[in-house]
Short mmCIF file of C-alpha atoms in Angstrom, two decimals:
data_model
loop_
_atom_site.label_atom_id
_atom_site.label_comp_id
_atom_site.label_asym_id
_atom_site.label_seq_id
_atom_site.Cartn_x
_atom_site.Cartn_y
_atom_site.Cartn_z
CA UNK A 1449 141.66 114.58 100.81
CA UNK A 1450 140.83 111.67 103.07
CA UNK A 1451 137.21 110.83 103.63
CA UNK A 1452 137.55 108.18 106.31
CA UNK A 1453 139.23 108.44 109.65
CA UNK A 1454 140.29 105.30 111.43
CA UNK A 1455 140.41 104.74 115.13
CA UNK A 1456 142.67 103.82 116.78
CA UNK A 1457 145.73 104.85 114.81
CA UNK A 1458 147.66 101.96 116.33
CA UNK A 1459 146.60 98.82 118.16
CA UNK A 1460 148.70 96.14 119.84
CA UNK A 1461 147.08 92.95 121.11
CA UNK A 1462 148.04 89.45 122.16
CA UNK A 1463 147.79 86.63 119.66
CA UNK A 1464 144.42 84.96 119.95
CA UNK A 1465 142.58 88.10 121.05
CA UNK A 1466 140.08 89.92 118.91
CA UNK A 1467 140.98 93.19 117.19
CA UNK A 1468 138.45 95.91 116.46
CA UNK A 1469 139.10 98.89 114.22
CA UNK A 1470 136.68 101.70 113.51
CA UNK A 1471 136.18 103.98 110.56
CA UNK A 1472 134.14 107.17 110.40
CA UNK A 1473 133.29 109.12 107.27
CA UNK A 1474 131.60 112.39 106.43
CA UNK A 1475 129.31 112.11 103.42
CA UNK A 1476 126.83 109.52 102.16
CA UNK A 1477 128.39 106.51 100.50
CA UNK A 1478 127.50 103.72 98.10
CA UNK A 1479 129.84 101.21 99.72
CA UNK A 1480 132.69 100.88 102.20
CA UNK A 1481 135.69 98.62 101.78
CA UNK A 1482 138.48 97.40 104.01
CA UNK A 1483 142.03 96.74 102.82
CA UNK A 1484 145.14 95.32 104.46
CA UNK A 1485 148.68 96.49 103.75
CA UNK A 1486 151.70 94.56 104.92
CA UNK A 1487 154.88 96.54 105.36
CA UNK A 1488 156.41 97.48 102.02
CA UNK A 1489 153.64 95.86 100.01
CA UNK A 1490 150.54 96.90 98.08
CA UNK A 1491 147.06 96.91 99.50
CA UNK A 1492 144.93 93.79 99.51
CA UNK A 1493 141.14 93.97 99.36
CA UNK A 1494 139.50 92.23 102.33
CA UNK A 1495 135.78 92.89 102.23
CA UNK A 1496 133.17 95.25 100.80
CA UNK A 1497 129.90 96.22 102.42
CA UNK A 1498 127.19 98.10 100.56
CA UNK A 1499 125.24 100.99 102.01
CA UNK A 1500 122.08 98.86 102.29
CA UNK A 1501 123.89 96.16 104.28
CA UNK A 1502 124.50 96.26 108.02
CA UNK A 1503 126.87 93.36 108.58
CA UNK A 1504 129.08 91.09 106.55
CA UNK A 1505 131.36 88.17 107.35
CA UNK A 1506 134.37 86.67 105.64
CA UNK A 1507 136.27 83.99 107.51
CA UNK A 1508 137.59 85.59 110.71
CA UNK A 1509 136.52 89.05 109.54
CA UNK A 1510 133.29 90.75 110.51
CA UNK A 1511 132.38 94.19 109.19
CA UNK A 1512 129.49 96.33 110.34
CA UNK A 1513 128.13 99.50 108.81
CA UNK A 1514 125.96 102.12 110.48
CA UNK A 1515 124.98 104.68 107.87
CA UNK A 1516 123.08 106.78 110.41
CA UNK A 1517 126.30 107.28 112.35
CA UNK A 1518 128.47 107.24 109.24
CA UNK A 1519 130.72 104.63 110.76
CA UNK A 1520 132.00 101.12 110.18
CA UNK A 1521 133.96 98.62 112.21
CA UNK A 1522 136.23 95.74 111.28
CA UNK A 1523 136.55 92.88 113.74
CA UNK A 1524 139.29 90.28 113.36
CA UNK A 1525 138.64 87.32 115.60
CA UNK A 1526 141.27 84.97 117.04
CA UNK A 1527 144.14 87.14 115.80
CA UNK A 1528 147.35 85.61 114.45
CA UNK A 1529 150.86 86.97 114.01
CA UNK A 1530 150.21 87.10 110.25
CA UNK A 1531 147.44 89.66 110.86
CA UNK A 1532 150.10 92.24 111.74
CA UNK A 1533 149.61 94.95 109.11
CA UNK A 1534 147.97 98.31 108.48
CA UNK A 1535 144.24 98.27 107.83
CA UNK A 1536 142.48 100.92 105.77
CA UNK A 1537 138.86 101.69 105.18
CA UNK A 1538 137.87 103.18 101.84
CA UNK A 1539 134.59 104.82 100.87
CA UNK A 1540 132.95 104.60 97.46
CA UNK A 1541 130.24 106.91 96.15
CA UNK A 1542 128.78 105.01 93.21
CA UNK A 1543 129.17 101.64 91.58
CA UNK A 1544 131.75 102.89 89.10
CA UNK A 1545 133.84 105.58 90.69
CA UNK A 1546 136.87 106.26 92.77
CA UNK A 1547 137.27 105.25 96.40
CA UNK A 1548 138.88 107.42 99.04
CA UNK A 1549 141.08 105.87 101.72
CA UNK A 1550 141.21 106.66 105.39
CA UNK A 1551 144.35 107.16 107.41
CA UNK A 1552 144.68 103.54 108.53
CA UNK A 1553 145.16 101.56 111.73
CA UNK A 1554 148.48 99.85 112.42
CA UNK A 1555 147.76 96.51 114.04
CA UNK A 1556 150.49 94.59 115.85
CA UNK A 1557 149.92 91.07 117.14
CA UNK A 1558 152.20 90.05 120.00
CA UNK A 1559 153.13 86.35 120.13
CA UNK B 694 146.79 86.39 85.96
CA UNK B 695 149.98 87.93 87.36
CA UNK B 696 148.05 90.74 88.96
CA UNK B 697 148.72 94.43 88.51
CA UNK B 698 152.32 94.89 87.46
CA UNK B 699 154.24 98.05 88.21
CA UNK B 700 157.73 99.03 87.16
CA UNK B 701 160.22 99.92 88.33
CA UNK B 702 159.95 98.73 91.96
CA UNK B 703 162.42 101.35 93.10
CA UNK B 704 163.56 104.55 91.45
CA UNK B 705 166.17 106.98 92.70
CA UNK B 706 166.61 110.12 90.67
CA UNK B 707 168.06 113.57 90.97
CA UNK B 708 165.93 116.65 91.33
CA UNK B 709 164.95 118.05 87.97
CA UNK B 710 165.01 114.73 86.15
CA UNK B 711 162.03 113.20 84.40
CA UNK B 712 160.54 110.10 86.00
CA UNK B 713 158.18 107.65 84.32
CA UNK B 714 156.28 105.03 86.27
CA UNK B 715 154.56 102.18 84.47
CA UNK B 716 151.55 100.02 85.16
CA UNK B 717 149.96 97.00 83.53
CA UNK B 718 146.45 96.37 84.88
CA UNK B 719 144.71 93.04 85.13
CA UNK B 720 143.33 91.92 81.78
CA UNK B 721 139.62 92.64 81.59
CA UNK B 722 139.69 95.39 84.21
CA UNK B 723 138.44 98.62 82.69
CA UNK B 724 139.23 101.06 85.51
CA UNK B 725 142.75 102.09 86.48
CA UNK B 726 143.81 104.25 89.40
CA UNK B 727 147.05 105.93 90.43
CA UNK B 728 147.61 106.56 94.15
CA UNK B 729 150.49 108.12 96.06
CA UNK B 730 151.32 107.12 99.62
CA UNK B 731 153.37 109.14 102.10
CA UNK B 732 153.60 109.13 105.87
CA UNK B 733 152.33 112.69 106.07
CA UNK B 734 149.41 112.53 103.63
CA UNK B 735 148.50 108.85 103.57
CA UNK B 736 147.00 107.40 100.39
CA UNK B 737 146.02 110.04 97.87
CA UNK B 738 144.16 109.36 94.64
CA UNK B 739 145.98 111.15 91.84
CA UNK B 740 143.97 110.20 88.77
CA UNK B 741 141.75 107.44 87.46
CA UNK B 742 140.72 106.14 84.04
CA UNK B 743 137.62 104.31 82.83
CA UNK B 744 138.02 102.53 79.47
CA UNK B 745 141.35 104.33 78.93
CA UNK B 746 139.75 107.77 79.36
CA UNK B 747 140.85 110.02 82.25
CA UNK B 748 137.79 110.66 84.41
CA UNK B 749 139.10 112.58 87.39
CA UNK B 750 142.55 114.11 87.66
CA UNK B 751 141.74 116.51 90.47
CA UNK B 752 144.28 114.78 92.70
CA UNK B 753 147.24 115.45 90.44
CA UNK B 754 149.36 117.81 92.51
CA UNK B 755 150.48 120.15 89.76
CA UNK B 756 151.36 120.44 86.09
CA UNK B 757 154.58 118.55 86.62
CA UNK B 758 152.50 115.39 86.86
CA UNK B 759 150.86 113.77 83.85
CA UNK B 760 149.29 110.36 83.22
CA UNK B 761 148.34 108.50 80.09
CA UNK B 762 146.59 105.28 79.21
CA UNK B 763 147.19 104.64 75.50
CA UNK B 764 145.49 101.24 75.63
CA UNK B 765 143.71 98.90 78.00
CA UNK B 766 146.88 97.16 79.10
CA UNK B 767 149.25 100.01 79.87
CA UNK B 768 149.42 103.27 81.76
CA UNK B 769 152.19 105.70 82.68
CA UNK B 770 152.57 108.37 85.31
CA UNK B 771 155.19 110.95 84.48
CA UNK B 772 156.79 113.59 86.68
CA UNK B 773 158.76 116.29 84.94
CA UNK B 774 160.73 117.88 86.51
CA UNK B 775 160.88 115.83 89.69
CA UNK B 776 161.34 117.42 93.12
CA UNK B 777 162.36 115.95 96.51
CA UNK B 778 158.78 116.39 97.80
CA UNK B 779 157.62 113.92 95.14
CA UNK B 780 159.37 111.14 97.06
CA UNK B 781 156.69 108.58 97.91
CA UNK B 782 155.38 105.15 97.04
CA UNK B 783 153.19 105.27 93.94
CA UNK B 784 150.56 102.58 93.54
CA UNK B 785 148.56 101.57 90.53
CA UNK B 786 145.27 99.69 90.99
CA UNK B 787 142.66 98.29 88.63
CA UNK B 788 139.07 97.12 88.99
CA UNK B 789 136.46 95.19 87.02
CA UNK B 790 133.90 96.71 84.67
CA UNK B 791 131.28 96.52 87.41
CA UNK B 792 133.22 99.27 89.11
CA UNK B 793 134.39 99.09 92.64
CA UNK B 794 131.80 96.62 93.86
CA UNK B 795 134.43 93.90 94.13
CA UNK B 796 137.30 96.03 95.28
CA UNK B 797 140.51 97.08 93.67
CA UNK B 798 143.59 95.04 92.91
CA UNK B 799 146.77 96.91 93.73
CA UNK B 800 150.24 96.55 92.33
CA UNK B 801 153.28 96.30 94.57
CA UNK B 802 154.09 99.96 94.09
CA UNK B 803 157.06 102.01 92.93
CA UNK B 804 159.15 103.59 95.67
CA UNK B 805 160.40 106.90 94.29
CA UNK B 806 163.22 108.81 95.92
CA UNK B 807 164.16 112.20 94.52
CA UNK B 808 167.46 113.53 95.84
#
């Protein structure tokens, strides 16, 4: 069963704009991860944030985590056509266990 | 490293046939995961191994599915007999001994079509 739910399910923005995707989950976690999946390909790990962290950056990516609200957001700044993909959040419950994926957000960048 | 290698990339089989999917994890990774992806159900964890030992197979849909990891560099997922509802993309992923703190590395997947 899926632990995380992403919002929105689909997002279309103009190239150069910022894209924000949200993820909500139900039970306490050890960490939360974001992955990207291009059409017909496997998933690629983007960033991991631990439960004791509130914000993390990686290049044009910014992830926040609010454990009191059981939610996370992924911000992609200055979007590019190559950012067109599906983005998934995944929740982990200990340092050596499975992760459960959310339903994903389909992001389309218009040129 | 060539990454996680899955074979075949595509498989088309008739209902009732046995299907075997293969995965070679990244060398040095001690955890291996099998996921199934469909439009209706999204990404589902089927089973995962730590140090070649199955830890959680609660996601395996039914007895028709079985998975093995005979050594650290090879795993198989077998479906026998296959059914049309098994049609999906099956992904294998592996992670480092520190667990999932650095994320998983996924293979390119096997697209299975059962007709």
